[in-house]
Amino acid sequence: MLNIDIIEKKYGTEIILNNVCLSVDKPGIYGLVGKNGQGKTTLFRCVLGLEKYKGQCQFNAENTNLQNIAWCPSEPSIYEELTAVEFYDFYANLLDVKSPFREYLFELPKDKLIKGFSTGMRKKVYLNAVFQRQYSVYLLDEPFNGLDLESNYTLIQDLKEKAKESIVIISSHIIDVLYQNCEKIWVINNKELVEFESVNYSQIQQVLFGVK
């Protein structure tokens, strides 16, 4: 079970998240939405132990961190002077991934430096690196940004497979994709979290934009 309990997260004197609590007790795809600056990425970083906050986040009674949760940020940092294959090796060594999975989701040039790659290709490199091992929890921040239509389809189909055994939480501005694939969606609004079941997704835009 994934338990996220963020009592308070501040930057200086400004409260970013307040009493953000959620629990996920079964595999599946789940969504996280909110306007820019509402704290979606901050929430993920708290769960990963990359930010200090009041509270506790655990998976199966163990504190969550980069070793036990897959993480893909919206704008991944990649060493441009490496090839894709060299970056896969670097990432596996960095997180001490044992027996990395080498059948990559996306096909990419093997002998070209990453500095010559487009934004979408860089996102594919990072996703390939993250997916070199299986995780029980995946946190993906705007994973569809920069990808073409076919690559987005490939990614969501792969995430559906992962979600048969793992918890996959996606933050995305492409709400229709979340509506179609998520068992629940959480909306961050005014520093707090509101949970929606699929039967109530039509109410999300009311919370976000104040429209019916």
PDB file of C-alpha atoms in Angstrom:
ATOM      1  CA  MET A   1       0.000   0.000   0.000  1.00  0.00           C
ATOM      2  CA  LEU A   2       1.181   3.515  -0.835  1.00  0.00           C
ATOM      3  CA  ASN A   3       0.466   6.070   1.884  1.00  0.00           C
ATOM      4  CA  ILE A   4       1.176   9.750   1.301  1.00  0.00           C
ATOM      5  CA  ASP A   5       0.720  12.030   4.298  1.00  0.00           C
ATOM      6  CA  ILE A   6       2.100  15.529   3.763  1.00  0.00           C
ATOM      7  CA  ILE A   7       0.965  17.593   6.716  1.00  0.00           C
ATOM      8  CA  GLU A   8       2.693  20.700   5.433  1.00  0.00           C
ATOM      9  CA  LYS A   9       5.208  21.698   2.794  1.00  0.00           C
ATOM     10  CA  LYS A  10       6.619  25.218   2.773  1.00  0.00           C
ATOM     11  CA  TYR A  11       9.054  27.185   0.666  1.00  0.00           C
ATOM     12  CA  GLY A  12      10.186  29.849   3.094  1.00  0.00           C
ATOM     13  CA  THR A  13       7.020  31.182   4.683  1.00  0.00           C
ATOM     14  CA  GLU A  14       4.749  30.174   1.800  1.00  0.00           C
ATOM     15  CA  ILE A  15       2.668  27.020   2.288  1.00  0.00           C
ATOM     16  CA  ILE A  16       2.631  24.938  -0.887  1.00  0.00           C
ATOM     17  CA  LEU A  17       0.836  21.790   0.312  1.00  0.00           C
ATOM     18  CA  ASN A  18      -1.396  21.459   3.348  1.00  0.00           C
ATOM     19  CA  ASN A  19      -2.871  18.222   4.740  1.00  0.00           C
ATOM     20  CA  VAL A  20      -2.334  16.274   1.531  1.00  0.00           C
ATOM     21  CA  CYS A  21      -3.241  12.673   2.335  1.00  0.00           C
ATOM     22  CA  LEU A  22      -3.946   9.772   0.023  1.00  0.00           C
ATOM     23  CA  SER A  23      -3.723   5.997   0.068  1.00  0.00           C
ATOM     24  CA  VAL A  24      -3.551   3.535  -2.811  1.00  0.00           C
ATOM     25  CA  ASP A  25      -4.078  -0.100  -1.920  1.00  0.00           C
ATOM     26  CA  LYS A  26      -4.142  -1.764  -5.351  1.00  0.00           C
ATOM     27  CA  PRO A  27      -2.317  -1.609  -8.697  1.00  0.00           C
ATOM     28  CA  GLY A  28      -3.666   0.659 -11.410  1.00  0.00           C
ATOM     29  CA  ILE A  29      -3.235   3.964 -13.178  1.00  0.00           C
ATOM     30  CA  TYR A  30      -4.040   7.072 -11.161  1.00  0.00           C
ATOM     31  CA  GLY A  31      -4.003  10.724 -12.160  1.00  0.00           C
ATOM     32  CA  LEU A  32      -2.837  13.974 -10.581  1.00  0.00           C
ATOM     33  CA  VAL A  33      -3.969  17.294 -12.031  1.00  0.00           C
ATOM     34  CA  GLY A  34      -3.852  20.951 -11.086  1.00  0.00           C
ATOM     35  CA  LYS A  35      -3.034  24.334 -12.479  1.00  0.00           C
ATOM     36  CA  ASN A  36       0.601  25.360 -12.857  1.00  0.00           C
ATOM     37  CA  GLY A  37       2.182  26.230  -9.530  1.00  0.00           C
ATOM     38  CA  GLN A  38      -0.317  24.269  -7.426  1.00  0.00           C
ATOM     39  CA  GLY A  39       2.322  21.806  -6.187  1.00  0.00           C
ATOM     40  CA  LYS A  40       2.056  18.667  -8.340  1.00  0.00           C
ATOM     41  CA  THR A  41       5.797  18.330  -8.882  1.00  0.00           C
ATOM     42  CA  THR A  42       6.465  19.325  -5.277  1.00  0.00           C
ATOM     43  CA  LEU A  43       4.182  16.519  -4.112  1.00  0.00           C
ATOM     44  CA  PHE A  44       6.121  14.003  -6.188  1.00  0.00           C
ATOM     45  CA  ARG A  45       9.439  15.325  -4.877  1.00  0.00           C
ATOM     46  CA  CYS A  46       8.217  14.983  -1.301  1.00  0.00           C
ATOM     47  CA  VAL A  47       7.224  11.370  -1.927  1.00  0.00           C
ATOM     48  CA  LEU A  48      10.690  10.717  -3.367  1.00  0.00           C
ATOM     49  CA  GLY A  49      12.433  12.254  -0.366  1.00  0.00           C
ATOM     50  CA  LEU A  50      13.848  15.100  -2.460  1.00  0.00           C
ATOM     51  CA  GLU A  51      12.115  17.793  -0.403  1.00  0.00           C
ATOM     52  CA  LYS A  52      11.817  18.390   3.327  1.00  0.00           C
ATOM     53  CA  TYR A  53       8.256  18.475   4.660  1.00  0.00           C
ATOM     54  CA  LYS A  54       6.147  17.676   7.695  1.00  0.00           C
ATOM     55  CA  GLY A  55       4.660  14.216   7.374  1.00  0.00           C
ATOM     56  CA  GLN A  56       5.584  10.787   6.061  1.00  0.00           C
ATOM     57  CA  CYS A  57       5.309   8.867   2.810  1.00  0.00           C
ATOM     58  CA  GLN A  58       5.591   5.077   2.781  1.00  0.00           C
ATOM     59  CA  PHE A  59       5.095   2.069   0.569  1.00  0.00           C
ATOM     60  CA  ASN A  60       4.423  -1.169   2.412  1.00  0.00           C
ATOM     61  CA  ALA A  61       5.613   0.435   5.677  1.00  0.00           C
ATOM     62  CA  GLU A  62       8.963   1.547   4.192  1.00  0.00           C
ATOM     63  CA  ASN A  63       9.846   5.169   3.547  1.00  0.00           C
ATOM     64  CA  THR A  64       9.634   6.030  -0.140  1.00  0.00           C
ATOM     65  CA  ASN A  65      12.704   7.160  -2.065  1.00  0.00           C
ATOM     66  CA  LEU A  66      14.420   6.990  -5.457  1.00  0.00           C
ATOM     67  CA  GLN A  67      15.570   3.441  -4.771  1.00  0.00           C
ATOM     68  CA  ASN A  68      12.087   1.962  -4.514  1.00  0.00           C
ATOM     69  CA  ILE A  69      10.024   4.281  -6.732  1.00  0.00           C
ATOM     70  CA  ALA A  70      10.409   4.946 -10.453  1.00  0.00           C
ATOM     71  CA  TRP A  71      10.587   8.655 -11.237  1.00  0.00           C
ATOM     72  CA  CYS A  72      10.387  10.544 -14.513  1.00  0.00           C
ATOM     73  CA  PRO A  73      10.408  14.349 -14.128  1.00  0.00           C
ATOM     74  CA  SER A  74       8.738  16.615 -16.670  1.00  0.00           C
ATOM     75  CA  GLU A  75      12.123  17.858 -17.908  1.00  0.00           C
ATOM     76  CA  PRO A  76      14.662  15.085 -17.285  1.00  0.00           C
ATOM     77  CA  SER A  77      18.317  15.975 -16.819  1.00  0.00           C
ATOM     78  CA  ILE A  78      20.510  13.950 -19.160  1.00  0.00           C
ATOM     79  CA  TYR A  79      24.249  14.053 -19.786  1.00  0.00           C
ATOM     80  CA  GLU A  80      24.428  15.259 -23.370  1.00  0.00           C
ATOM     81  CA  GLU A  81      27.927  13.961 -24.038  1.00  0.00           C
ATOM     82  CA  LEU A  82      26.765  10.354 -23.663  1.00  0.00           C
ATOM     83  CA  THR A  83      25.059   8.104 -26.172  1.00  0.00           C
ATOM     84  CA  ALA A  84      21.676   6.647 -25.225  1.00  0.00           C
ATOM     85  CA  VAL A  85      23.232   3.282 -24.366  1.00  0.00           C
ATOM     86  CA  GLU A  86      25.907   4.955 -22.219  1.00  0.00           C
ATOM     87  CA  PHE A  87      23.203   6.865 -20.376  1.00  0.00           C
ATOM     88  CA  TYR A  88      21.264   3.641 -19.706  1.00  0.00           C
ATOM     89  CA  ASP A  89      24.391   2.154 -18.131  1.00  0.00           C
ATOM     90  CA  PHE A  90      25.037   5.333 -16.146  1.00  0.00           C
ATOM     91  CA  TYR A  91      21.473   5.401 -14.814  1.00  0.00           C
ATOM     92  CA  ALA A  92      21.529   1.709 -13.889  1.00  0.00           C
ATOM     93  CA  ASN A  93      24.799   2.160 -11.991  1.00  0.00           C
ATOM     94  CA  LEU A  94      23.574   5.352 -10.303  1.00  0.00           C
ATOM     95  CA  LEU A  95      20.525   3.602  -8.817  1.00  0.00           C
ATOM     96  CA  ASP A  96      22.278   0.254  -8.387  1.00  0.00           C
ATOM     97  CA  VAL A  97      19.874  -1.513 -10.735  1.00  0.00           C
ATOM     98  CA  LYS A  98      20.673  -5.231 -10.739  1.00  0.00           C
ATOM     99  CA  SER A  99      20.350  -7.056 -14.086  1.00  0.00           C
ATOM    100  CA  PRO A 100      18.861  -4.137 -16.049  1.00  0.00           C
ATOM    101  CA  PHE A 101      16.042  -4.916 -18.462  1.00  0.00           C
ATOM    102  CA  ARG A 102      17.513  -4.338 -21.913  1.00  0.00           C
ATOM    103  CA  GLU A 103      14.464  -4.577 -24.185  1.00  0.00           C
ATOM    104  CA  TYR A 104      13.752  -0.884 -24.467  1.00  0.00           C
ATOM    105  CA  LEU A 105      10.323   0.618 -25.044  1.00  0.00           C
ATOM    106  CA  PHE A 106      11.580   3.118 -27.617  1.00  0.00           C
ATOM    107  CA  GLU A 107      14.064   2.547 -30.429  1.00  0.00           C
ATOM    108  CA  LEU A 108      16.767   5.223 -30.541  1.00  0.00           C
ATOM    109  CA  PRO A 109      20.114   5.683 -32.322  1.00  0.00           C
ATOM    110  CA  LYS A 110      22.814   3.814 -30.426  1.00  0.00           C
ATOM    111  CA  ASP A 111      25.900   5.619 -31.715  1.00  0.00           C
ATOM    112  CA  LYS A 112      24.828   9.286 -31.594  1.00  0.00           C
ATOM    113  CA  LEU A 113      25.365  11.669 -28.696  1.00  0.00           C
ATOM    114  CA  ILE A 114      22.271  12.783 -26.804  1.00  0.00           C
ATOM    115  CA  LYS A 115      23.147  16.447 -27.411  1.00  0.00           C
ATOM    116  CA  GLY A 116      21.928  15.971 -30.987  1.00  0.00           C
ATOM    117  CA  PHE A 117      18.551  14.551 -29.895  1.00  0.00           C
ATOM    118  CA  SER A 118      15.224  16.371 -30.022  1.00  0.00           C
ATOM    119  CA  THR A 119      13.154  17.030 -26.872  1.00  0.00           C
ATOM    120  CA  GLY A 120      11.009  13.980 -27.582  1.00  0.00           C
ATOM    121  CA  MET A 121      14.021  11.734 -28.142  1.00  0.00           C
ATOM    122  CA  ARG A 122      15.539  12.867 -24.834  1.00  0.00           C
ATOM    123  CA  LYS A 123      12.298  12.019 -23.052  1.00  0.00           C
ATOM    124  CA  LYS A 124      12.421   8.560 -24.654  1.00  0.00           C
ATOM    125  CA  VAL A 125      16.016   8.066 -23.498  1.00  0.00           C
ATOM    126  CA  TYR A 126      15.042   8.863 -19.928  1.00  0.00           C
ATOM    127  CA  LEU A 127      11.956   6.651 -19.964  1.00  0.00           C
ATOM    128  CA  ASN A 128      14.016   3.767 -21.368  1.00  0.00           C
ATOM    129  CA  ALA A 129      16.518   4.273 -18.560  1.00  0.00           C
ATOM    130  CA  VAL A 130      13.844   4.337 -15.845  1.00  0.00           C
ATOM    131  CA  PHE A 131      12.103   1.258 -17.226  1.00  0.00           C
ATOM    132  CA  GLN A 132      15.251  -0.888 -17.022  1.00  0.00           C
ATOM    133  CA  ARG A 133      13.808  -2.487 -13.908  1.00  0.00           C
ATOM    134  CA  GLN A 134      10.358  -3.174 -12.559  1.00  0.00           C
ATOM    135  CA  TYR A 135       8.992  -1.053  -9.728  1.00  0.00           C
ATOM    136  CA  SER A 136       5.966  -1.333  -7.494  1.00  0.00           C
ATOM    137  CA  VAL A 137       5.315   2.399  -7.812  1.00  0.00           C
ATOM    138  CA  TYR A 138       5.832   4.737 -10.791  1.00  0.00           C
ATOM    139  CA  LEU A 139       5.608   8.538 -10.570  1.00  0.00           C
ATOM    140  CA  LEU A 140       5.506  10.246 -13.967  1.00  0.00           C
ATOM    141  CA  ASP A 141       5.373  14.040 -14.243  1.00  0.00           C
ATOM    142  CA  GLU A 142       4.020  15.147 -17.642  1.00  0.00           C
ATOM    143  CA  PRO A 143       5.369  12.013 -19.391  1.00  0.00           C
ATOM    144  CA  PHE A 144       3.545  12.730 -22.668  1.00  0.00           C
ATOM    145  CA  ASN A 145       5.067  16.161 -23.225  1.00  0.00           C
ATOM    146  CA  GLY A 146       7.392  16.218 -26.207  1.00  0.00           C
ATOM    147  CA  LEU A 147       6.321  12.816 -27.511  1.00  0.00           C
ATOM    148  CA  ASP A 148       4.627  12.334 -30.862  1.00  0.00           C
ATOM    149  CA  LEU A 149       1.210  10.695 -31.235  1.00  0.00           C
ATOM    150  CA  GLU A 150       2.569   7.185 -31.850  1.00  0.00           C
ATOM    151  CA  SER A 151       5.025   7.399 -28.942  1.00  0.00           C
ATOM    152  CA  ASN A 152       2.265   8.557 -26.595  1.00  0.00           C
ATOM    153  CA  TYR A 153       0.195   5.551 -27.623  1.00  0.00           C
ATOM    154  CA  THR A 154       3.167   3.223 -27.070  1.00  0.00           C
ATOM    155  CA  LEU A 155       3.794   4.722 -23.645  1.00  0.00           C
ATOM    156  CA  ILE A 156       0.217   4.497 -22.391  1.00  0.00           C
ATOM    157  CA  GLN A 157      -0.075   0.885 -23.559  1.00  0.00           C
ATOM    158  CA  ASP A 158       3.124   0.036 -21.670  1.00  0.00           C
ATOM    159  CA  LEU A 159       1.865   1.826 -18.551  1.00  0.00           C
ATOM    160  CA  LYS A 160      -1.359  -0.197 -18.733  1.00  0.00           C
ATOM    161  CA  GLU A 161       0.736  -3.374 -18.620  1.00  0.00           C
ATOM    162  CA  LYS A 162       2.781  -2.072 -15.696  1.00  0.00           C
ATOM    163  CA  ALA A 163      -0.413  -1.084 -13.885  1.00  0.00           C
ATOM    164  CA  LYS A 164      -1.540  -4.711 -13.747  1.00  0.00           C
ATOM    165  CA  GLU A 165       1.008  -5.225 -10.968  1.00  0.00           C
ATOM    166  CA  SER A 166       2.176  -1.725 -10.014  1.00  0.00           C
ATOM    167  CA  ILE A 167       0.816   1.629  -8.905  1.00  0.00           C
ATOM    168  CA  VAL A 168       1.263   4.205 -11.666  1.00  0.00           C
ATOM    169  CA  ILE A 169       0.581   7.867 -10.858  1.00  0.00           C
ATOM    170  CA  ILE A 170       0.618  10.295 -13.779  1.00  0.00           C
ATOM    171  CA  SER A 171       0.593  14.063 -13.591  1.00  0.00           C
ATOM    172  CA  SER A 172      -0.567  15.501 -16.903  1.00  0.00           C
ATOM    173  CA  HIS A 173      -2.302  18.455 -18.500  1.00  0.00           C
ATOM    174  CA  ILE A 174      -3.732  16.054 -21.095  1.00  0.00           C
ATOM    175  CA  ILE A 175      -6.816  15.380 -19.005  1.00  0.00           C
ATOM    176  CA  ASP A 176      -8.605  13.271 -21.612  1.00  0.00           C
ATOM    177  CA  VAL A 177      -5.864  10.635 -21.382  1.00  0.00           C
ATOM    178  CA  LEU A 178      -6.329  10.532 -17.613  1.00  0.00           C
ATOM    179  CA  TYR A 179     -10.110  10.325 -17.914  1.00  0.00           C
ATOM    180  CA  GLN A 180      -9.796   7.320 -20.221  1.00  0.00           C
ATOM    181  CA  ASN A 181      -7.227   5.374 -18.208  1.00  0.00           C
ATOM    182  CA  CYS A 182      -7.266   6.333 -14.511  1.00  0.00           C
ATOM    183  CA  GLU A 183      -9.107   4.573 -11.722  1.00  0.00           C
ATOM    184  CA  LYS A 184      -8.973   7.754  -9.645  1.00  0.00           C
ATOM    185  CA  ILE A 185      -7.816  11.310 -10.198  1.00  0.00           C
ATOM    186  CA  TRP A 186      -6.591  13.685  -7.509  1.00  0.00           C
ATOM    187  CA  VAL A 187      -6.853  17.419  -8.035  1.00  0.00           C
ATOM    188  CA  ILE A 188      -4.502  19.791  -6.227  1.00  0.00           C
ATOM    189  CA  ASN A 189      -6.330  23.034  -5.623  1.00  0.00           C
ATOM    190  CA  ASN A 190      -5.550  25.774  -3.094  1.00  0.00           C
ATOM    191  CA  LYS A 191      -2.816  23.676  -1.434  1.00  0.00           C
ATOM    192  CA  GLU A 192      -5.168  20.753  -0.752  1.00  0.00           C
ATOM    193  CA  LEU A 193      -6.080  17.488  -2.476  1.00  0.00           C
ATOM    194  CA  VAL A 194      -9.532  16.483  -3.741  1.00  0.00           C
ATOM    195  CA  GLU A 195     -10.163  12.877  -4.834  1.00  0.00           C
ATOM    196  CA  PHE A 196     -12.454  11.903  -7.708  1.00  0.00           C
ATOM    197  CA  GLU A 197     -13.721   8.472  -8.681  1.00  0.00           C
ATOM    198  CA  SER A 198     -14.286   7.833 -12.394  1.00  0.00           C
ATOM    199  CA  VAL A 199     -18.048   8.396 -12.105  1.00  0.00           C
ATOM    200  CA  ASN A 200     -17.354  11.957 -10.910  1.00  0.00           C
ATOM    201  CA  TYR A 201     -14.694  13.048 -13.400  1.00  0.00           C
ATOM    202  CA  SER A 202     -17.139  15.539 -14.914  1.00  0.00           C
ATOM    203  CA  GLN A 203     -16.824  17.575 -11.709  1.00  0.00           C
ATOM    204  CA  ILE A 204     -13.073  18.091 -12.065  1.00  0.00           C
ATOM    205  CA  GLN A 205     -13.311  21.082 -14.370  1.00  0.00           C
ATOM    206  CA  GLN A 206     -15.678  22.706 -11.882  1.00  0.00           C
ATOM    207  CA  VAL A 207     -12.997  22.477  -9.199  1.00  0.00           C
ATOM    208  CA  LEU A 208     -10.213  23.613 -11.515  1.00  0.00           C
ATOM    209  CA  PHE A 209     -11.920  26.361 -13.459  1.00  0.00           C
ATOM    210  CA  GLY A 210     -15.181  27.097 -11.702  1.00  0.00           C
ATOM    211  CA  VAL A 211     -17.242  26.069 -14.740  1.00  0.00           C
ATOM    212  CA  LYS A 212     -19.954  23.448 -15.171  1.00  0.00           C
TER     213      LYS A 212
END
